[in-house]
PDB file of C-alpha atoms in Angstrom:
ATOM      1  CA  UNK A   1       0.000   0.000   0.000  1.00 53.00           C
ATOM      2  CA  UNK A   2       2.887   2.172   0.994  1.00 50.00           C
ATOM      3  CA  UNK A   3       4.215   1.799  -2.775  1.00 56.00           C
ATOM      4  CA  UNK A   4       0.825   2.308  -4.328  1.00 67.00           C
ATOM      5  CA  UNK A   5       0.556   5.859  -2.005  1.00 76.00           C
ATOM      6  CA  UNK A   6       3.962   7.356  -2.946  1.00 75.00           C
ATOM      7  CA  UNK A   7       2.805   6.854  -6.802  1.00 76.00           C
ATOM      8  CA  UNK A   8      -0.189   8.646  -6.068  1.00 81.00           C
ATOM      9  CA  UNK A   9       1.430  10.941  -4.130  1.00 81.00           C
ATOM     10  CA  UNK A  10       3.507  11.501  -7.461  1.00 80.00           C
ATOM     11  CA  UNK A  11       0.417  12.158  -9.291  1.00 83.00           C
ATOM     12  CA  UNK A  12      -1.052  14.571  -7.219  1.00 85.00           C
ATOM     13  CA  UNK A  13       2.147  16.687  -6.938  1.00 83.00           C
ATOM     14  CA  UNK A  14       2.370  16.905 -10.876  1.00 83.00           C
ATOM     15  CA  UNK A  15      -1.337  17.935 -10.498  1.00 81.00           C
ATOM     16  CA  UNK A  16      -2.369  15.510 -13.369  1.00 80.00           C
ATOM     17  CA  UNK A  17      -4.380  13.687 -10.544  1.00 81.00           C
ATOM     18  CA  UNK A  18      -6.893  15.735  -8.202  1.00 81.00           C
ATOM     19  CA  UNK A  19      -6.246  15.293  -4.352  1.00 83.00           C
ATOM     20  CA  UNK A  20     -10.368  15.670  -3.819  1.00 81.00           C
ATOM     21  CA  UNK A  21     -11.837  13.157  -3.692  1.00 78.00           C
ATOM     22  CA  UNK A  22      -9.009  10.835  -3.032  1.00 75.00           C
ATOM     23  CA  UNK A  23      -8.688   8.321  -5.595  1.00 72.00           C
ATOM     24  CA  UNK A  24      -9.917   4.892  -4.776  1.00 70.00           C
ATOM     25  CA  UNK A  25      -7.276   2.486  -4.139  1.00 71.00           C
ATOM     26  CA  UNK A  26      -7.675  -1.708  -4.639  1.00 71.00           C
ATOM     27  CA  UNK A  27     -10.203  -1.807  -6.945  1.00 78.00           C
ATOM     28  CA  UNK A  28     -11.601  -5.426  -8.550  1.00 84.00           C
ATOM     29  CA  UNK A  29     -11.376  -5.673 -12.528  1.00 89.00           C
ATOM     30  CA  UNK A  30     -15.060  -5.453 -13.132  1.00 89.00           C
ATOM     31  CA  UNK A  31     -14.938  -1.478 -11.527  1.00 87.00           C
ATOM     32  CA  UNK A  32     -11.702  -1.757 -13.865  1.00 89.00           C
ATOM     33  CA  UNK A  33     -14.153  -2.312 -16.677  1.00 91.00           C
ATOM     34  CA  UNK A  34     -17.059   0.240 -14.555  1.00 90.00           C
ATOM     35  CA  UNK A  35     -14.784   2.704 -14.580  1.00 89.00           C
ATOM     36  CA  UNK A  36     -13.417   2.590 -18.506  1.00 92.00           C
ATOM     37  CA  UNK A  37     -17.076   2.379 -19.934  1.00 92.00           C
ATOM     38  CA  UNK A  38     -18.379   5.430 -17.503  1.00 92.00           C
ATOM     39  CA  UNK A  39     -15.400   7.973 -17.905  1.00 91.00           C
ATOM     40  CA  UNK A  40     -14.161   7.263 -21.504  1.00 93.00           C
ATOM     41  CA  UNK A  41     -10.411   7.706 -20.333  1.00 91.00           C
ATOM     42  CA  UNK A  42      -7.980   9.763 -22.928  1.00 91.00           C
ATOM     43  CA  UNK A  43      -5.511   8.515 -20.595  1.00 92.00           C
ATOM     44  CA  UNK A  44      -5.062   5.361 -18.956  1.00 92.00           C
ATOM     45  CA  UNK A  45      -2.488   4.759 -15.558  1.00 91.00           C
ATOM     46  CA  UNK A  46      -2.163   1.614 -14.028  1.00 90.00           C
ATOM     47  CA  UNK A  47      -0.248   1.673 -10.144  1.00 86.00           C
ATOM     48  CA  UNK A  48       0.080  -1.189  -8.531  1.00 82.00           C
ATOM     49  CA  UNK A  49       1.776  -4.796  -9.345  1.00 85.00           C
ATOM     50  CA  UNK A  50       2.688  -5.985 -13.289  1.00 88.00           C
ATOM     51  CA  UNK A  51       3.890  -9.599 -11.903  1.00 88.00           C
ATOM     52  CA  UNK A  52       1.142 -11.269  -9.894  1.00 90.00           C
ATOM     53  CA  UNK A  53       2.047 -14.430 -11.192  1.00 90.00           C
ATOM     54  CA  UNK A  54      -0.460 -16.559 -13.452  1.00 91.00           C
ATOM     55  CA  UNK A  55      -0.968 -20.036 -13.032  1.00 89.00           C
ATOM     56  CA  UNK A  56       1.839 -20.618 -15.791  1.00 88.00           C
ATOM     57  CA  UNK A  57       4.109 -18.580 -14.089  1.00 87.00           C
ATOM     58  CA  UNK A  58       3.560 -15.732 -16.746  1.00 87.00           C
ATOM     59  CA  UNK A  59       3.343 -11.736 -14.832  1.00 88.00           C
ATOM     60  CA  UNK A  60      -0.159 -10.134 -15.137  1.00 91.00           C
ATOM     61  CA  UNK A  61      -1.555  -7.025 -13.713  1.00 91.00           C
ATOM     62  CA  UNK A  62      -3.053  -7.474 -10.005  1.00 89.00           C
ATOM     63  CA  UNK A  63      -6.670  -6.595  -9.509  1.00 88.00           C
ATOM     64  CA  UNK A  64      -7.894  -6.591  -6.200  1.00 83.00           C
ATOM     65  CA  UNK A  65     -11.353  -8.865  -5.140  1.00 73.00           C
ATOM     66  CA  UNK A  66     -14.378  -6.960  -3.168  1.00 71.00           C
ATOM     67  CA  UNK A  67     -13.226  -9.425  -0.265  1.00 73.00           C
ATOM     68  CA  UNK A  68      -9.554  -7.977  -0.677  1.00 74.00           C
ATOM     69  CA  UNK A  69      -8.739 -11.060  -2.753  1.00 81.00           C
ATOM     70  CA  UNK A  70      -6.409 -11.104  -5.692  1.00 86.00           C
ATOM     71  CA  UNK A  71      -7.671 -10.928  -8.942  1.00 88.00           C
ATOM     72  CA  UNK A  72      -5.589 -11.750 -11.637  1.00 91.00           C
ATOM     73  CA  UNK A  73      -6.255 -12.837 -15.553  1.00 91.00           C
ATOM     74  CA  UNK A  74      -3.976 -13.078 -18.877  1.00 92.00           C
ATOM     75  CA  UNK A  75      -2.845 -10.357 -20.450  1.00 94.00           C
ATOM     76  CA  UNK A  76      -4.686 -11.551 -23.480  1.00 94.00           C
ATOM     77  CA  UNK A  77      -7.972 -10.921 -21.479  1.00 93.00           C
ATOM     78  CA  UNK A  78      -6.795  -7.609 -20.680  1.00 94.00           C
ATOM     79  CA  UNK A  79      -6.076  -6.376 -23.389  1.00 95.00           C
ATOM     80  CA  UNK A  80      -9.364  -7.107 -25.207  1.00 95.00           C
ATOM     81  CA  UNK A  81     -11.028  -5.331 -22.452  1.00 94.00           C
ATOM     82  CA  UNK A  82      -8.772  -1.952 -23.447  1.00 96.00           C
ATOM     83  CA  UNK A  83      -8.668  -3.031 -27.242  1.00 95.00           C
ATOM     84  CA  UNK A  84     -12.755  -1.052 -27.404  1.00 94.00           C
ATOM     85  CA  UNK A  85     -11.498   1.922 -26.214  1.00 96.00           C
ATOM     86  CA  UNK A  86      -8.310   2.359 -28.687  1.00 95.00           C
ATOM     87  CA  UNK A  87      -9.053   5.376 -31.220  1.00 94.00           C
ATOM     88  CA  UNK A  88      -8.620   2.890 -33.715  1.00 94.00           C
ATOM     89  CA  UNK A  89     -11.749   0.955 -32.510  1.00 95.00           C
ATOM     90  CA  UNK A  90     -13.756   4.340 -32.169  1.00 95.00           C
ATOM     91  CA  UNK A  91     -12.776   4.609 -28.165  1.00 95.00           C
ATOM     92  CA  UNK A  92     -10.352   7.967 -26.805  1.00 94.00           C
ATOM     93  CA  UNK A  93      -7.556   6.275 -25.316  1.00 94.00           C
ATOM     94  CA  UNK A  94      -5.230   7.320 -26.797  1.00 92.00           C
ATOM     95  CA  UNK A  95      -2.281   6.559 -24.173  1.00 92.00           C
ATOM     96  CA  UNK A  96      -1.591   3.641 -21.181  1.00 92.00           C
ATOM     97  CA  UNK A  97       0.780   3.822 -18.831  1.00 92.00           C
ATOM     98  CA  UNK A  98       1.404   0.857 -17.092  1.00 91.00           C
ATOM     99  CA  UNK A  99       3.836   2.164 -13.724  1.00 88.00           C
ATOM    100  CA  UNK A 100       4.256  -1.237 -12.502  1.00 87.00           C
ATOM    101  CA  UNK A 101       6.992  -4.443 -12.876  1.00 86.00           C
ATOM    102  CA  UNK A 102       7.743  -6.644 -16.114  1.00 87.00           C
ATOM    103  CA  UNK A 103       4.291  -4.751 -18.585  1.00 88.00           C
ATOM    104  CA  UNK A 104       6.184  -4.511 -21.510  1.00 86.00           C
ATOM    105  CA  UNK A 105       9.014  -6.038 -23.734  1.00 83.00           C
ATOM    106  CA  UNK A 106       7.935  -9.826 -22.923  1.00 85.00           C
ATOM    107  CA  UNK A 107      10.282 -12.393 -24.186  1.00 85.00           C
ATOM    108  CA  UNK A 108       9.848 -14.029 -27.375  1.00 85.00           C
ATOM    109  CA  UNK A 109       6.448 -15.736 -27.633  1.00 87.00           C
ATOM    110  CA  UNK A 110       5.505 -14.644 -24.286  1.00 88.00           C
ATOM    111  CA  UNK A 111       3.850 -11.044 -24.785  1.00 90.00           C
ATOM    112  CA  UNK A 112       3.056  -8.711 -22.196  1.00 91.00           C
ATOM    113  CA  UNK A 113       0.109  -6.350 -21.917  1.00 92.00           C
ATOM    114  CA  UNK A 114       1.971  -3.250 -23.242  1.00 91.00           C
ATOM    115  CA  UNK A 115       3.434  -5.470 -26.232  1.00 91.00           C
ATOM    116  CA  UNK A 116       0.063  -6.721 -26.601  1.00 93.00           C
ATOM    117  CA  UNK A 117      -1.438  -3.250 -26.739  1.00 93.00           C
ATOM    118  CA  UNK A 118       1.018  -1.954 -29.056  1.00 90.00           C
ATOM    119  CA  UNK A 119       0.263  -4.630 -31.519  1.00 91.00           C
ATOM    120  CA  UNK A 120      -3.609  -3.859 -31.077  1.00 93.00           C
ATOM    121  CA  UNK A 121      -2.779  -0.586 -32.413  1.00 91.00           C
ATOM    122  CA  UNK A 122      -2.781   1.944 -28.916  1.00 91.00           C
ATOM    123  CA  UNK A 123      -1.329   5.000 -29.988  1.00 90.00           C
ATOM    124  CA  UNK A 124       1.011   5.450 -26.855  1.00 90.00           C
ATOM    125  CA  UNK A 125       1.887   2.860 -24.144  1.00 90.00           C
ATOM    126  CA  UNK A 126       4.551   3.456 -21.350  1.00 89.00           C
ATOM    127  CA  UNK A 127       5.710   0.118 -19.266  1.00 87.00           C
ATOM    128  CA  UNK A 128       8.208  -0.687 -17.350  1.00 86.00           C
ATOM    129  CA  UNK A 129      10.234  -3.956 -19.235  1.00 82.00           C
ATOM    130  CA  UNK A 130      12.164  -5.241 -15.921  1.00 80.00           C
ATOM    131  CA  UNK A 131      11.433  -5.003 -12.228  1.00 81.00           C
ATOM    132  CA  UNK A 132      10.603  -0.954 -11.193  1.00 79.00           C
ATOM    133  CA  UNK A 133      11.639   0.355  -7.413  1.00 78.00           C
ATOM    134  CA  UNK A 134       8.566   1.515  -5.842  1.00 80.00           C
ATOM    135  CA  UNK A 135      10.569   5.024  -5.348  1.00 80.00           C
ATOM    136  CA  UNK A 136      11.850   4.660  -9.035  1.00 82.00           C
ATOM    137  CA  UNK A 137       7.245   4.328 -10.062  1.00 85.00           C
ATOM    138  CA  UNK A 138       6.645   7.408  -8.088  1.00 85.00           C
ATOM    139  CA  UNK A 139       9.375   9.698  -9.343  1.00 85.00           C
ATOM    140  CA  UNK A 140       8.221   8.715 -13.200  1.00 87.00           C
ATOM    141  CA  UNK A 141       4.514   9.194 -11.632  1.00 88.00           C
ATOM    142  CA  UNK A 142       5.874  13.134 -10.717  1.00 88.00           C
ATOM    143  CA  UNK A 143       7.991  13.443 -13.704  1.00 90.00           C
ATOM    144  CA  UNK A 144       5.479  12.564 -16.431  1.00 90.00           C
ATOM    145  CA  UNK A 145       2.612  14.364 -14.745  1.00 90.00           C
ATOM    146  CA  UNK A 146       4.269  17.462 -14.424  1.00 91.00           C
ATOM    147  CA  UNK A 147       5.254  17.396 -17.778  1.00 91.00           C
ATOM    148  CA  UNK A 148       2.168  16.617 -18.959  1.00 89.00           C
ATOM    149  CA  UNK A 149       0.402  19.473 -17.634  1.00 88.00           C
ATOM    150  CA  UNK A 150       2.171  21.789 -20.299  1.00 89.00           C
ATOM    151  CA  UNK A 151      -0.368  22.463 -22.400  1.00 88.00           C
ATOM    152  CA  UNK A 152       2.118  21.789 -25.499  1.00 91.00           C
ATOM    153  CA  UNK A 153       3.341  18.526 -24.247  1.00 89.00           C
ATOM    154  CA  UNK A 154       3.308  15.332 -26.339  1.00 89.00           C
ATOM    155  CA  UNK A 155       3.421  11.635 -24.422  1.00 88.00           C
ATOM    156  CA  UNK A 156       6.266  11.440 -25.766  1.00 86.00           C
ATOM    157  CA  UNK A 157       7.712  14.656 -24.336  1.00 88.00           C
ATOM    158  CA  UNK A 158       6.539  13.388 -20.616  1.00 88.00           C
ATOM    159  CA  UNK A 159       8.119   9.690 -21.202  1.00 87.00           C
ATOM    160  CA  UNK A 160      11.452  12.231 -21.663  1.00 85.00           C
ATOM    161  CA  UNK A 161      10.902  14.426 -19.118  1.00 87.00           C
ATOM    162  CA  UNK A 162      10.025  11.436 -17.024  1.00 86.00           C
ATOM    163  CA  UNK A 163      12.415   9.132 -17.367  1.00 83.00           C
ATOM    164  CA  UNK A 164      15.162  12.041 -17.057  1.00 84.00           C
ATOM    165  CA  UNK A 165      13.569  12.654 -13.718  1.00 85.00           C
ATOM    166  CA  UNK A 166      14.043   8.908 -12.617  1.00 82.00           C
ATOM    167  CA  UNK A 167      17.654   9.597 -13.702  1.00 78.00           C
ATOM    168  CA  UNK A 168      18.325  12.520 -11.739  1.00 79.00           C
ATOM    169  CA  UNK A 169      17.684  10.897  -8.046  1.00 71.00           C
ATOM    170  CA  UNK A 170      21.301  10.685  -6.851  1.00 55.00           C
ATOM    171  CA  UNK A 171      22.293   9.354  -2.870  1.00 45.00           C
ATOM    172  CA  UNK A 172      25.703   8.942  -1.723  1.00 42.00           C
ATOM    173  CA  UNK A 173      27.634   5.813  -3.369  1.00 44.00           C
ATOM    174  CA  UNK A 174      28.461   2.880  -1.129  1.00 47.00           C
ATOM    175  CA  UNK A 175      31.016   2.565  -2.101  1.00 48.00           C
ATOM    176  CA  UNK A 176      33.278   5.467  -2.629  1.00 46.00           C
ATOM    177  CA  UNK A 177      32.853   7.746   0.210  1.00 47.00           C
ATOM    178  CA  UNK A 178      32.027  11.635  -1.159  1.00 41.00           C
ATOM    179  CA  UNK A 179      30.370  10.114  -4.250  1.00 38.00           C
ATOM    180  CA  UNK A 180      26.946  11.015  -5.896  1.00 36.00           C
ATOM    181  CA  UNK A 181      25.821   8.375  -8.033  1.00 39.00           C
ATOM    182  CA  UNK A 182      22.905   8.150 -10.263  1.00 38.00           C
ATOM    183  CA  UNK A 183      20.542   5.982  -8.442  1.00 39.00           C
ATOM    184  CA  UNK A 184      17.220   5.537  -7.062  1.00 38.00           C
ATOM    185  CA  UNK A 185      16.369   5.191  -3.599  1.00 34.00           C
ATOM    186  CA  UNK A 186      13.499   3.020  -2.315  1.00 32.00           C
ATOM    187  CA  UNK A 187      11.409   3.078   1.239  1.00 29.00           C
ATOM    188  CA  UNK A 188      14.486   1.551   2.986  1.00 26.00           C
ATOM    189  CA  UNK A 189      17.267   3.076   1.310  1.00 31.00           C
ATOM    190  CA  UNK A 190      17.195  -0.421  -1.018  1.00 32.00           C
ATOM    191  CA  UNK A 191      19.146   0.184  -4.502  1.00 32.00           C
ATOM    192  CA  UNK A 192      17.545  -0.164  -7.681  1.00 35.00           C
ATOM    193  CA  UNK A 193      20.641  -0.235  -9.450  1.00 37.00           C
ATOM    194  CA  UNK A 194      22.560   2.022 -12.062  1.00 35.00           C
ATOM    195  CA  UNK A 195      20.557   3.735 -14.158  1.00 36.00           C
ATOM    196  CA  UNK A 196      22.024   2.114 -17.351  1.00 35.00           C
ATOM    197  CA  UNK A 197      21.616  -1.182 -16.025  1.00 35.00           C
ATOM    198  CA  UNK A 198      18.289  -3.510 -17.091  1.00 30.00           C
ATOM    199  CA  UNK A 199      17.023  -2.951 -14.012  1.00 36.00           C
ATOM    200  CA  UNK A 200      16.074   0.701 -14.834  1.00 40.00           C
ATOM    201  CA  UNK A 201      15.193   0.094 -18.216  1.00 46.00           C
ATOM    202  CA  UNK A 202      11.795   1.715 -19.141  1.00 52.00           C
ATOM    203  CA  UNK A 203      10.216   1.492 -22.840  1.00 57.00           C
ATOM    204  CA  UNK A 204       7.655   3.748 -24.986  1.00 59.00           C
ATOM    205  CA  UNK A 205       6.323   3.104 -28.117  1.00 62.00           C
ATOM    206  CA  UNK A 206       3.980   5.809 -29.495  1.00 63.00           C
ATOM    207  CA  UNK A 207       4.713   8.928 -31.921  1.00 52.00           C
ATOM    208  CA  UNK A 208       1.880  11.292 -29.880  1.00 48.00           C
TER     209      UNK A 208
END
């Protein structure tokens, strides 16, 4: 939850996200599907986990059950769900961003949901193609929001402004005393790694 509140924090800071009312938080996949019908989304953000693990093994997005429960189902299913709401299909969605682990740039065969949107035709789709820091999600929440709000801004300018924004946290090194390094703290000081690494690696497909 702690995770899921700094990303919203994120939002809220950028102002792309109103703080009243306060966003629900846990919701089950048929409000998922409520919720895209009713508002007609031009943009699309998913917070929360990208590897609740399928029967198979295989990561999927984690809904959460009106008991609390976890909800998960294939990407495939997903997908089709979002697929009506593509401009392509006469819907206004015309970008995703999925803030959460292992959405995009599946291995071969094994498609994620960004891949999977991509290929549907979604204009714009920002995922995360290795495991994302829950500090790393919120500073890209903050990042991308705040860019967005510029009334000139393209996705594609926000990915940019976003991902430099990720790049920027710094903390001393551990090991070379006096040294700033490029990294990414998390709630307990845990390293995500250098920012060239694949831990860090973020991909966008889209030209908007």
């Amino acid at each position: 939850m702690w995770a899921l509140s700094q990303q919203v924090r994120g939002l809220q800071d950028s102002g792309l996200l109103p703080r009243h009312p306060p966003p629900a938080i846990g919701v089950g996949f048929e409000d998922f599907r409520r919720a895209l019908r009713e508002t007609r989304p031009h943009l699309l953000w998913f917070a929360g986990h990208g590897d609740a693990a399928l029967p198979d093994g295989k990561p999927t997005l984690a809904f959460s059950g009106a008991g609390g429960q976890l909800e998960t189902f294939d990407p495939i299913s997903v997908a089709q769900e979002l697929k009506h709401h593509l401009p392509l299909y006469g819907g206004c969605l015309e970008c995703v961003v999925l803030n959460a682990c292992c959405t995009g740039d599946g291995p071969v065969g094994e498609p994620r949901l960004g891949d999977l949107l991509k290929a549907m035709g979604a204009p714009s789709v920002v995922c995360w193609a290795t495991p994302a820091d829950n500090a790393a999600c919120a500073h890209f929440a903050r990042g991308f929001g705040t860019a967005l709000r510029e009334p000139t801004a393209s996705f594609a300018d926000a990915f940019g402004h976003a991902e430099r924004e990720v790049r920027a946290q710094k903390m001393p090194s551990s090991s070379q005393e006096g040294v700033l390094t490029q990294r990414c703290v998390g709630e307990v000081d845990q390293l995500i790694g250098e920012v060239d690494q694949l831990r860090l690696r973020l991909t966008y497909g889209g030209g908007h």
